[in-house]
Amino acid sequence: MKPKKTGHIHSASAEKIITKRKKAFQAKDLIQKIANGNTTALSQAITLIESTAVKHQVVAQEILKGCLPLSGNSVRIGITGVPGVGKSTFIEALGTHCINNGKKLAVLAIDPSSSISHGSILGDKTRMEQLTTNTNAFIRPSAAGNSLGGVARKTREAIILCEAAGYDVIFIETVGVGQSETAVHNMTDFFLLLKLAGAGDELQGIKRGIVEMADALIINKADGENVPAAKKAQNAFAKALHLFPPKASNWQPQVALCSALENQGIKNIWELIENYLNTVKSNQFFKENRKSQNKYWLQTSVENALKDDFYRNIKVQDQLPKLLNDLNAGKITAFQAAQELLKKAK
Amino acid sequence: MKPKKTGHIHSASAEKIITKRKKAFQAKDLIQKIANGNTTALSQAITLIESTAVKHQVVAQEILKGCLPLSGNSVRIGITGVPGVGKSTFIEALGTHCINNGKKLAVLAIDPSSSISHGSILGDKTRMEQLTTNTNAFIRPSAAGNSLGGVARKTREAIILCEAAGYDVIFIETVGVGQSETAVHNMTDFFLLLKLAGAGDELQGIKRGIVEMADALIINKADGENVPAAKKAQNAFAKALHLFPPKASNWQPQVALCSALENQGIKNIWELIENYLNTVKSNQFFKENRKSQNKYWLQTSVENALKDDFYRNIKVQDQLPKLLNDLNAGKITAFQAAQELLKKAK
């Protein structure tokens, strides 16, 4: 069945969905349909999750509770790389390979910055022609929202729903230049960094710290006259990654070449991911990592709520600019400024 | 004048200091003496800062206010590396070089874990014989404390006092295996990672993420039969660091060799630091970085206070283990668990 492309949060359309049925019945009904792999129900549930209306959230949280016991049985793969690196083509190629091997694939994106452009990633679905028309693929553009915390939560919840609907491979795409990579790293089992061949050896534009997160560094567009430069880069990066301290997973990050456009090297990358999964499932890291990710998101949600609450306080907003000035003028220490702010907030 | 070795927080000794004089007078007096470079006064003020007694904190914060306008004119250098890498010997060698070039040097350490062992770093002063007896050096063991936040604050405040006392080079030492490196990185202008030569190419034992923070990677013990291996490692690391995204400072991290024991390569390392300072002072990063560090510590202090307050709540402590269990059993999402906790805390 062709997935329904609901796009971004339309409060009006969510409204329409919800008034159709009674709430309690609706949640139960959607859970049932999602469990049966119904993509229309899956899309509707994600729309409810993305809605900021309280009544939609009530149903959404009910649906999540019902879907949770059905979730968890997937491989969650984070894919990052700067614009122009060929992420869509890569996702199309790797995704099609997965499906041809009997998998069901869901593709989500996390991109808080897109709240302005309304979805800069996964927006152009023409680049994923094969996947969009494949009944074993479910593609959902990035959730809109102003805060990374909010968008990350929606994405985490969408993962649960997709898993409950039977998708056993989940790609989560991000653009590699902002704040969202840590979030994606903290909600995936495997983190893949895409890089260009023939564009010098440096990771131009990519945010520092991302390389250390990566489980695999994939050099894309390794075709035609790019091949020698790509091979040279592969060699250099493989050596460099060996110099870094070992990861908690005990997995040695790999560097691989591919040409997503020419569909070369894709099979090899999937095998690399399977090797990783064998390693971390046998050494228990896979399970432990998901546990600590759960704890991370619990704590992050709490802390974000505490911070939001604090900085929304009008007295704090009043004092903060003055205190920052005093701080930079050397009239007050950072700790004294913090104490002042905390006093004001009470 | 030989610095007074006050060691760790002795509430009793702080008590003695404070009852000697009246509070208001005492703060003014200590500020004056610190400004004159009196190391006994400096030690006393740091002891007050480290004391948890409210009355000591009142005086300590007064002293800080008085010292702030006199602070800031130093180079703050973070030095990290696993135990056994030769940090003390390195600090002795580089510190002595600074002093021979007309600098006044203060050496502080940050090591929250040492609250158990009561100062595992800078504890063994016999390794810094030259510095401990040099009138232009002020050495202070790491502040004790149970929380990184508390220890970091004390160290930040000690930096201010040392600067007010005329120390124009401040070393802040950390062990490179725990949580304190990010804190040290966020309170220094230059971050230096010490590594062993002839111990393989990998950074065994060092925490991931530290390499990306480093402005310089120094391979110590590059002497005798270690020299060829050290040179090979230098070459490999220099190439590897070039593959990483550029730093916000626009500084390309350097790899250098030294033998602290044989006092070789030390002059070169100091020149490297001076080159860095020239770069970041002319491109304004030095100033901007200190500003964002101020903001970081203001925000971190606020957030730590909010978190501490929250997790100290008895209702939160009651519910947390159960919610974590439910979370890991897949009965509840991380966000739902967070909402539950936040509700309980109210």
PDB file of C-alpha atoms in Angstrom, chain A residues 29-282:
ATOM      1  CA  ASP A  29      -8.461   1.513  16.749  1.00  0.00           C
ATOM      2  CA  LEU A  30      -5.258   3.196  15.573  1.00  0.00           C
ATOM      3  CA  ILE A  31      -3.072   0.922  17.706  1.00  0.00           C
ATOM      4  CA  GLN A  32      -4.771  -2.098  16.167  1.00  0.00           C
ATOM      5  CA  LYS A  33      -4.332  -0.784  12.637  1.00  0.00           C
ATOM      6  CA  ILE A  34      -0.711   0.221  13.236  1.00  0.00           C
ATOM      7  CA  ALA A  35       0.005  -3.262  14.588  1.00  0.00           C
ATOM      8  CA  ASN A  36      -1.423  -4.588  11.321  1.00  0.00           C
ATOM      9  CA  GLY A  37       0.983  -2.429   9.349  1.00  0.00           C
ATOM     10  CA  ASN A  38      -1.607   0.048   8.115  1.00  0.00           C
ATOM     11  CA  THR A  39       0.391   3.049   6.886  1.00  0.00           C
ATOM     12  CA  THR A  40      -2.584   5.405   6.805  1.00  0.00           C
ATOM     13  CA  ALA A  41      -3.113   4.783  10.531  1.00  0.00           C
ATOM     14  CA  LEU A  42       0.626   5.165  11.128  1.00  0.00           C
ATOM     15  CA  SER A  43       0.619   8.542   9.354  1.00  0.00           C
ATOM     16  CA  GLN A  44      -2.414   9.675  11.310  1.00  0.00           C
ATOM     17  CA  ALA A  45      -0.822   8.671  14.612  1.00  0.00           C
ATOM     18  CA  ILE A  46       2.376  10.560  13.771  1.00  0.00           C
ATOM     19  CA  THR A  47       0.274  13.610  12.886  1.00  0.00           C
ATOM     20  CA  LEU A  48      -1.343  13.383  16.323  1.00  0.00           C
ATOM     21  CA  ILE A  49       2.102  13.099  17.949  1.00  0.00           C
ATOM     22  CA  GLU A  50       3.244  16.188  16.095  1.00  0.00           C
ATOM     23  CA  SER A  51       0.205  18.223  17.028  1.00  0.00           C
ATOM     24  CA  THR A  52       0.639  20.674  19.868  1.00  0.00           C
ATOM     25  CA  ALA A  53      -3.061  20.604  20.785  1.00  0.00           C
ATOM     26  CA  VAL A  54      -3.643  19.064  24.202  1.00  0.00           C
ATOM     27  CA  LYS A  55      -6.514  16.849  23.089  1.00  0.00           C
ATOM     28  CA  HIS A  56      -4.392  15.391  20.304  1.00  0.00           C
ATOM     29  CA  GLN A  57      -1.539  14.809  22.719  1.00  0.00           C
ATOM     30  CA  VAL A  58      -3.842  12.855  25.049  1.00  0.00           C
ATOM     31  CA  VAL A  59      -4.724  10.440  22.256  1.00  0.00           C
ATOM     32  CA  ALA A  60      -1.139  10.399  20.974  1.00  0.00           C
ATOM     33  CA  GLN A  61       0.224   9.353  24.370  1.00  0.00           C
ATOM     34  CA  GLU A  62      -2.443   6.623  24.603  1.00  0.00           C
ATOM     35  CA  ILE A  63      -1.398   5.312  21.203  1.00  0.00           C
ATOM     36  CA  LEU A  64       2.253   5.346  22.264  1.00  0.00           C
ATOM     37  CA  LYS A  65       1.475   3.319  25.380  1.00  0.00           C
ATOM     38  CA  GLY A  66      -0.297   0.758  23.246  1.00  0.00           C
ATOM     39  CA  CYS A  67       2.516   0.640  20.689  1.00  0.00           C
ATOM     40  CA  LEU A  68       5.427   0.454  23.152  1.00  0.00           C
ATOM     41  CA  PRO A  69       5.154  -3.293  23.825  1.00  0.00           C
ATOM     42  CA  LEU A  70       5.280  -3.840  20.053  1.00  0.00           C
ATOM     43  CA  SER A  71       8.332  -1.625  19.559  1.00  0.00           C
ATOM     44  CA  GLY A  72      12.099  -2.055  19.871  1.00  0.00           C
ATOM     45  CA  ASN A  73      12.625  -4.749  17.250  1.00  0.00           C
ATOM     46  CA  SER A  74      14.440  -2.677  14.686  1.00  0.00           C
ATOM     47  CA  VAL A  75      17.819  -1.347  13.760  1.00  0.00           C
ATOM     48  CA  ARG A  76      17.904   2.424  14.158  1.00  0.00           C
ATOM     49  CA  ILE A  77      20.458   4.018  11.879  1.00  0.00           C
ATOM     50  CA  GLY A  78      21.469   7.670  12.049  1.00  0.00           C
ATOM     51  CA  ILE A  79      22.649   9.181   8.751  1.00  0.00           C
ATOM     52  CA  THR A  80      24.335  12.558   8.648  1.00  0.00           C
ATOM     53  CA  GLY A  81      26.289  14.674   6.177  1.00  0.00           C
ATOM     54  CA  VAL A  82      26.336  18.236   4.926  1.00  0.00           C
ATOM     55  CA  PRO A  83      23.962  19.349   2.155  1.00  0.00           C
ATOM     56  CA  GLY A  84      25.269  18.266  -1.238  1.00  0.00           C
ATOM     57  CA  VAL A  85      26.838  15.067   0.008  1.00  0.00           C
ATOM     58  CA  GLY A  86      24.084  13.023  -1.610  1.00  0.00           C
ATOM     59  CA  LYS A  87      22.089  11.897   1.419  1.00  0.00           C
ATOM     60  CA  SER A  88      18.803  11.344  -0.451  1.00  0.00           C
ATOM     61  CA  THR A  89      20.437   9.286  -3.193  1.00  0.00           C
ATOM     62  CA  PHE A  90      22.343   7.305  -0.558  1.00  0.00           C
ATOM     63  CA  ILE A  91      19.189   6.643   1.450  1.00  0.00           C
ATOM     64  CA  GLU A  92      17.426   5.580  -1.738  1.00  0.00           C
ATOM     65  CA  ALA A  93      20.241   3.150  -2.596  1.00  0.00           C
ATOM     66  CA  LEU A  94      20.820   1.670   0.881  1.00  0.00           C
ATOM     67  CA  GLY A  95      17.097   1.620   1.610  1.00  0.00           C
ATOM     68  CA  THR A  96      16.272  -0.223  -1.614  1.00  0.00           C
ATOM     69  CA  HIS A  97      19.016  -2.743  -0.821  1.00  0.00           C
ATOM     70  CA  CYS A  98      17.453  -3.374   2.614  1.00  0.00           C
ATOM     71  CA  ILE A  99      13.999  -3.858   1.140  1.00  0.00           C
ATOM     72  CA  ASN A 100      15.350  -6.222  -1.502  1.00  0.00           C
ATOM     73  CA  ASN A 101      16.707  -8.236   1.416  1.00  0.00           C
ATOM     74  CA  GLY A 102      13.300  -8.601   2.978  1.00  0.00           C
ATOM     75  CA  LYS A 103      13.334  -5.618   5.312  1.00  0.00           C
ATOM     76  CA  LYS A 104      10.651  -3.021   5.889  1.00  0.00           C
ATOM     77  CA  LEU A 105      12.136   0.472   5.967  1.00  0.00           C
ATOM     78  CA  ALA A 106      10.989   3.688   7.623  1.00  0.00           C
ATOM     79  CA  VAL A 107      12.820   6.945   6.899  1.00  0.00           C
ATOM     80  CA  LEU A 108      12.473   9.844   9.318  1.00  0.00           C
ATOM     81  CA  ALA A 109      14.367  13.112   9.487  1.00  0.00           C
ATOM     82  CA  ILE A 110      15.303  15.426  12.299  1.00  0.00           C
ATOM     83  CA  ASP A 111      15.963  19.012  11.371  1.00  0.00           C
ATOM     84  CA  PRO A 112      14.866  21.690  13.826  1.00  0.00           C
ATOM     85  CA  SER A 113      16.137  24.436  11.552  1.00  0.00           C
ATOM     86  CA  SER A 114      13.571  23.424   8.954  1.00  0.00           C
ATOM     87  CA  SER A 115      10.811  25.045  10.968  1.00  0.00           C
ATOM     88  CA  ILE A 116      11.545  28.120   8.854  1.00  0.00           C
ATOM     89  CA  SER A 117      11.768  26.433   5.457  1.00  0.00           C
ATOM     90  CA  HIS A 118       9.155  23.843   6.457  1.00  0.00           C
ATOM     91  CA  GLY A 119      11.237  20.794   5.835  1.00  0.00           C
ATOM     92  CA  SER A 120      14.474  21.212   3.964  1.00  0.00           C
ATOM     93  CA  ILE A 121      15.371  17.561   4.299  1.00  0.00           C
ATOM     94  CA  LEU A 122      13.292  14.765   2.883  1.00  0.00           C
ATOM     95  CA  GLY A 123      11.310  17.583   1.339  1.00  0.00           C
ATOM     96  CA  ASP A 124      12.368  16.769  -2.154  1.00  0.00           C
ATOM     97  CA  LYS A 125      10.951  13.303  -2.515  1.00  0.00           C
ATOM     98  CA  THR A 126      11.688  13.210  -6.217  1.00  0.00           C
ATOM     99  CA  ARG A 127      15.206  12.220  -5.160  1.00  0.00           C
ATOM    100  CA  MET A 128      13.778   9.061  -3.577  1.00  0.00           C
ATOM    101  CA  GLU A 129      11.565   7.900  -6.404  1.00  0.00           C
ATOM    102  CA  GLN A 130      12.049   4.191  -5.828  1.00  0.00           C
ATOM    103  CA  LEU A 131      11.433   4.354  -2.098  1.00  0.00           C
ATOM    104  CA  THR A 132       8.377   6.594  -2.247  1.00  0.00           C
ATOM    105  CA  THR A 133       6.598   4.136  -4.489  1.00  0.00           C
ATOM    106  CA  ASN A 134       7.728   1.021  -2.629  1.00  0.00           C
ATOM    107  CA  THR A 135       5.103  -0.549  -0.372  1.00  0.00           C
ATOM    108  CA  ASN A 136       7.803  -1.692   2.061  1.00  0.00           C
ATOM    109  CA  ALA A 137       9.049   1.846   2.629  1.00  0.00           C
ATOM    110  CA  PHE A 138       7.495   4.507   4.809  1.00  0.00           C
ATOM    111  CA  ILE A 139       8.889   8.000   4.384  1.00  0.00           C
ATOM    112  CA  ARG A 140       8.049  10.842   6.689  1.00  0.00           C
ATOM    113  CA  PRO A 141       9.476  14.358   6.338  1.00  0.00           C
ATOM    114  CA  SER A 142      11.080  15.941   9.390  1.00  0.00           C
ATOM    115  CA  ALA A 143       8.796  17.082  12.173  1.00  0.00           C
ATOM    116  CA  ALA A 144       8.525  20.842  12.401  1.00  0.00           C
ATOM    117  CA  GLY A 145       9.113  22.652  15.658  1.00  0.00           C
ATOM    118  CA  ASN A 146      11.065  25.446  17.221  1.00  0.00           C
ATOM    119  CA  SER A 147      13.076  23.523  19.777  1.00  0.00           C
ATOM    120  CA  LEU A 148      15.442  20.644  19.226  1.00  0.00           C
ATOM    121  CA  GLY A 149      13.996  19.007  22.359  1.00  0.00           C
ATOM    122  CA  GLY A 150      10.506  19.032  20.897  1.00  0.00           C
ATOM    123  CA  VAL A 151      11.534  17.785  17.477  1.00  0.00           C
ATOM    124  CA  ALA A 152      13.731  15.076  19.021  1.00  0.00           C
ATOM    125  CA  ARG A 153      10.865  13.859  21.165  1.00  0.00           C
ATOM    126  CA  LYS A 154       8.504  13.664  18.190  1.00  0.00           C
ATOM    127  CA  THR A 155      11.108  11.714  16.235  1.00  0.00           C
ATOM    128  CA  ARG A 156      11.686   9.289  19.124  1.00  0.00           C
ATOM    129  CA  GLU A 157       7.952   8.736  19.348  1.00  0.00           C
ATOM    130  CA  ALA A 158       7.631   8.267  15.586  1.00  0.00           C
ATOM    131  CA  ILE A 159      10.318   5.554  15.824  1.00  0.00           C
ATOM    132  CA  ILE A 160       8.181   3.672  18.356  1.00  0.00           C
ATOM    133  CA  LEU A 161       5.141   3.847  16.098  1.00  0.00           C
ATOM    134  CA  CYS A 162       7.095   2.739  13.020  1.00  0.00           C
ATOM    135  CA  GLU A 163       8.506  -0.225  14.936  1.00  0.00           C
ATOM    136  CA  ALA A 164       5.049  -1.183  16.135  1.00  0.00           C
ATOM    137  CA  ALA A 165       3.952  -1.090  12.481  1.00  0.00           C
ATOM    138  CA  GLY A 166       6.604  -3.682  11.668  1.00  0.00           C
ATOM    139  CA  TYR A 167       9.358  -1.545  10.164  1.00  0.00           C
ATOM    140  CA  ASP A 168      12.565  -3.302  11.132  1.00  0.00           C
ATOM    141  CA  VAL A 169      15.034  -0.795   9.703  1.00  0.00           C
ATOM    142  CA  ILE A 170      14.681   2.877  10.628  1.00  0.00           C
ATOM    143  CA  PHE A 171      16.810   5.578   9.041  1.00  0.00           C
ATOM    144  CA  ILE A 172      16.993   8.922  10.826  1.00  0.00           C
ATOM    145  CA  GLU A 173      18.456  11.638   8.654  1.00  0.00           C
ATOM    146  CA  THR A 174      20.112  14.842   9.877  1.00  0.00           C
ATOM    147  CA  VAL A 175      22.155  17.554   8.187  1.00  0.00           C
ATOM    148  CA  GLY A 176      25.398  17.420  10.167  1.00  0.00           C
ATOM    149  CA  VAL A 177      25.878  21.109  10.714  1.00  0.00           C
ATOM    150  CA  GLY A 178      23.741  21.943  13.719  1.00  0.00           C
ATOM    151  CA  GLN A 179      22.756  20.702  17.131  1.00  0.00           C
ATOM    152  CA  SER A 180      20.669  17.752  16.060  1.00  0.00           C
ATOM    153  CA  GLU A 181      23.452  15.217  15.493  1.00  0.00           C
ATOM    154  CA  THR A 182      23.930  14.546  19.207  1.00  0.00           C
ATOM    155  CA  ALA A 183      20.187  13.994  19.453  1.00  0.00           C
ATOM    156  CA  VAL A 184      20.219  11.556  16.521  1.00  0.00           C
ATOM    157  CA  HIS A 185      23.307   9.823  17.910  1.00  0.00           C
ATOM    158  CA  ASN A 186      21.414   9.383  21.174  1.00  0.00           C
ATOM    159  CA  MET A 187      18.407   7.749  19.537  1.00  0.00           C
ATOM    160  CA  THR A 188      20.130   5.367  17.112  1.00  0.00           C
ATOM    161  CA  ASP A 189      22.059   2.111  17.285  1.00  0.00           C
ATOM    162  CA  PHE A 190      24.460   2.966  14.478  1.00  0.00           C
ATOM    163  CA  PHE A 191      25.679   6.383  13.374  1.00  0.00           C
ATOM    164  CA  LEU A 192      26.861   6.897   9.815  1.00  0.00           C
ATOM    165  CA  LEU A 193      28.672   9.973   8.524  1.00  0.00           C
ATOM    166  CA  LEU A 194      28.532  10.638   4.774  1.00  0.00           C
ATOM    167  CA  LYS A 195      31.425  12.503   3.199  1.00  0.00           C
ATOM    168  CA  LEU A 196      32.295  13.531  -0.335  1.00  0.00           C
ATOM    169  CA  ALA A 197      35.123  12.080  -2.343  1.00  0.00           C
ATOM    170  CA  GLY A 198      37.356  14.415  -4.295  1.00  0.00           C
ATOM    171  CA  ALA A 199      36.579  17.409  -2.148  1.00  0.00           C
ATOM    172  CA  GLY A 200      39.856  17.466  -0.272  1.00  0.00           C
ATOM    173  CA  ASP A 201      40.560  15.379   2.769  1.00  0.00           C
ATOM    174  CA  GLU A 202      38.948  17.658   5.312  1.00  0.00           C
ATOM    175  CA  LEU A 203      35.404  17.368   6.481  1.00  0.00           C
ATOM    176  CA  GLN A 204      34.509  20.854   5.322  1.00  0.00           C
ATOM    177  CA  GLY A 205      31.351  22.150   6.889  1.00  0.00           C
ATOM    178  CA  ILE A 206      30.781  19.216   9.213  1.00  0.00           C
ATOM    179  CA  LYS A 207      30.521  20.039  12.895  1.00  0.00           C
ATOM    180  CA  ARG A 208      33.418  19.107  15.144  1.00  0.00           C
ATOM    181  CA  GLY A 209      32.683  16.165  17.391  1.00  0.00           C
ATOM    182  CA  ILE A 210      30.638  14.314  14.799  1.00  0.00           C
ATOM    183  CA  VAL A 211      33.589  12.293  13.539  1.00  0.00           C
ATOM    184  CA  GLU A 212      34.075  10.848  17.022  1.00  0.00           C
ATOM    185  CA  MET A 213      30.423   9.807  17.119  1.00  0.00           C
ATOM    186  CA  ALA A 214      30.519   7.961  13.794  1.00  0.00           C
ATOM    187  CA  ASP A 215      30.496   4.166  13.614  1.00  0.00           C
ATOM    188  CA  ALA A 216      31.151   4.412   9.892  1.00  0.00           C
ATOM    189  CA  LEU A 217      32.477   7.124   7.654  1.00  0.00           C
ATOM    190  CA  ILE A 218      31.174   6.610   4.129  1.00  0.00           C
ATOM    191  CA  ILE A 219      32.811   8.384   1.219  1.00  0.00           C
ATOM    192  CA  ASN A 220      30.074   8.892  -1.357  1.00  0.00           C
ATOM    193  CA  LYS A 221      30.361   9.765  -5.047  1.00  0.00           C
ATOM    194  CA  ALA A 222      33.378   7.470  -5.308  1.00  0.00           C
ATOM    195  CA  ASP A 223      32.889   7.039  -9.030  1.00  0.00           C
ATOM    196  CA  GLY A 224      34.580   8.016 -12.306  1.00  0.00           C
ATOM    197  CA  GLU A 225      37.552  10.271 -11.850  1.00  0.00           C
ATOM    198  CA  ASN A 226      36.798  10.616  -8.137  1.00  0.00           C
ATOM    199  CA  VAL A 227      37.913   7.059  -7.407  1.00  0.00           C
ATOM    200  CA  PRO A 228      41.650   7.662  -6.788  1.00  0.00           C
ATOM    201  CA  ALA A 229      40.988  10.634  -4.474  1.00  0.00           C
ATOM    202  CA  ALA A 230      38.289   8.647  -2.666  1.00  0.00           C
ATOM    203  CA  LYS A 231      40.628   5.700  -2.103  1.00  0.00           C
ATOM    204  CA  LYS A 232      43.328   8.014  -0.801  1.00  0.00           C
ATOM    205  CA  ALA A 233      40.853   9.633   1.587  1.00  0.00           C
ATOM    206  CA  GLN A 234      39.631   6.224   2.733  1.00  0.00           C
ATOM    207  CA  ASN A 235      43.150   5.184   3.577  1.00  0.00           C
ATOM    208  CA  ALA A 236      43.921   8.418   5.444  1.00  0.00           C
ATOM    209  CA  PHE A 237      40.693   8.345   7.457  1.00  0.00           C
ATOM    210  CA  ALA A 238      41.044   4.674   8.330  1.00  0.00           C
ATOM    211  CA  LYS A 239      44.512   5.401   9.749  1.00  0.00           C
ATOM    212  CA  ALA A 240      43.268   8.493  11.583  1.00  0.00           C
ATOM    213  CA  LEU A 241      40.327   6.710  13.209  1.00  0.00           C
ATOM    214  CA  HIS A 242      42.711   4.057  14.505  1.00  0.00           C
ATOM    215  CA  LEU A 243      44.567   6.715  16.480  1.00  0.00           C
ATOM    216  CA  PHE A 244      41.512   7.587  18.512  1.00  0.00           C
ATOM    217  CA  PRO A 245      40.530   6.061  21.821  1.00  0.00           C
ATOM    218  CA  PRO A 246      38.358   2.943  21.523  1.00  0.00           C
ATOM    219  CA  LYS A 247      34.577   3.357  21.669  1.00  0.00           C
ATOM    220  CA  ALA A 248      32.428   2.055  24.512  1.00  0.00           C
ATOM    221  CA  SER A 249      30.914  -0.343  21.978  1.00  0.00           C
ATOM    222  CA  ASN A 250      34.358  -1.851  21.326  1.00  0.00           C
ATOM    223  CA  TRP A 251      33.592  -1.321  17.641  1.00  0.00           C
ATOM    224  CA  GLN A 252      36.373   0.071  15.478  1.00  0.00           C
ATOM    225  CA  PRO A 253      34.762   2.696  13.196  1.00  0.00           C
ATOM    226  CA  GLN A 254      35.089   1.772   9.525  1.00  0.00           C
ATOM    227  CA  VAL A 255      35.693   3.846   6.426  1.00  0.00           C
ATOM    228  CA  ALA A 256      34.015   2.661   3.214  1.00  0.00           C
ATOM    229  CA  LEU A 257      33.511   3.950  -0.310  1.00  0.00           C
ATOM    230  CA  CYS A 258      30.342   4.012  -2.320  1.00  0.00           C
ATOM    231  CA  SER A 259      28.639   5.560  -5.275  1.00  0.00           C
ATOM    232  CA  ALA A 260      24.996   5.828  -4.361  1.00  0.00           C
ATOM    233  CA  LEU A 261      24.212   7.123  -7.846  1.00  0.00           C
ATOM    234  CA  GLU A 262      25.806   4.100  -9.541  1.00  0.00           C
ATOM    235  CA  ASN A 263      24.669   1.782  -6.759  1.00  0.00           C
ATOM    236  CA  GLN A 264      28.218   0.660  -6.018  1.00  0.00           C
ATOM    237  CA  GLY A 265      29.508  -0.306  -2.574  1.00  0.00           C
ATOM    238  CA  ILE A 266      26.003  -0.299  -1.077  1.00  0.00           C
ATOM    239  CA  LYS A 267      25.894  -4.026  -0.347  1.00  0.00           C
ATOM    240  CA  ASN A 268      29.249  -3.721   1.407  1.00  0.00           C
ATOM    241  CA  ILE A 269      27.918  -0.930   3.637  1.00  0.00           C
ATOM    242  CA  TRP A 270      24.942  -3.013   4.675  1.00  0.00           C
ATOM    243  CA  GLU A 271      27.273  -5.899   5.537  1.00  0.00           C
ATOM    244  CA  LEU A 272      29.367  -3.487   7.577  1.00  0.00           C
ATOM    245  CA  ILE A 273      26.253  -2.512   9.544  1.00  0.00           C
ATOM    246  CA  GLU A 274      25.398  -6.189  10.050  1.00  0.00           C
ATOM    247  CA  ASN A 275      28.928  -6.831  11.324  1.00  0.00           C
ATOM    248  CA  TYR A 276      28.490  -3.983  13.762  1.00  0.00           C
ATOM    249  CA  LEU A 277      25.191  -5.415  14.969  1.00  0.00           C
ATOM    250  CA  ASN A 278      26.764  -8.843  15.491  1.00  0.00           C
ATOM    251  CA  THR A 279      29.537  -7.247  17.551  1.00  0.00           C
ATOM    252  CA  VAL A 280      27.359  -5.090  19.789  1.00  0.00           C
ATOM    253  CA  LYS A 281      24.638  -7.702  20.224  1.00  0.00           C
ATOM    254  CA  SER A 282      27.117 -10.309  21.376  1.00  0.00           C
TER     255      SER A 282
END
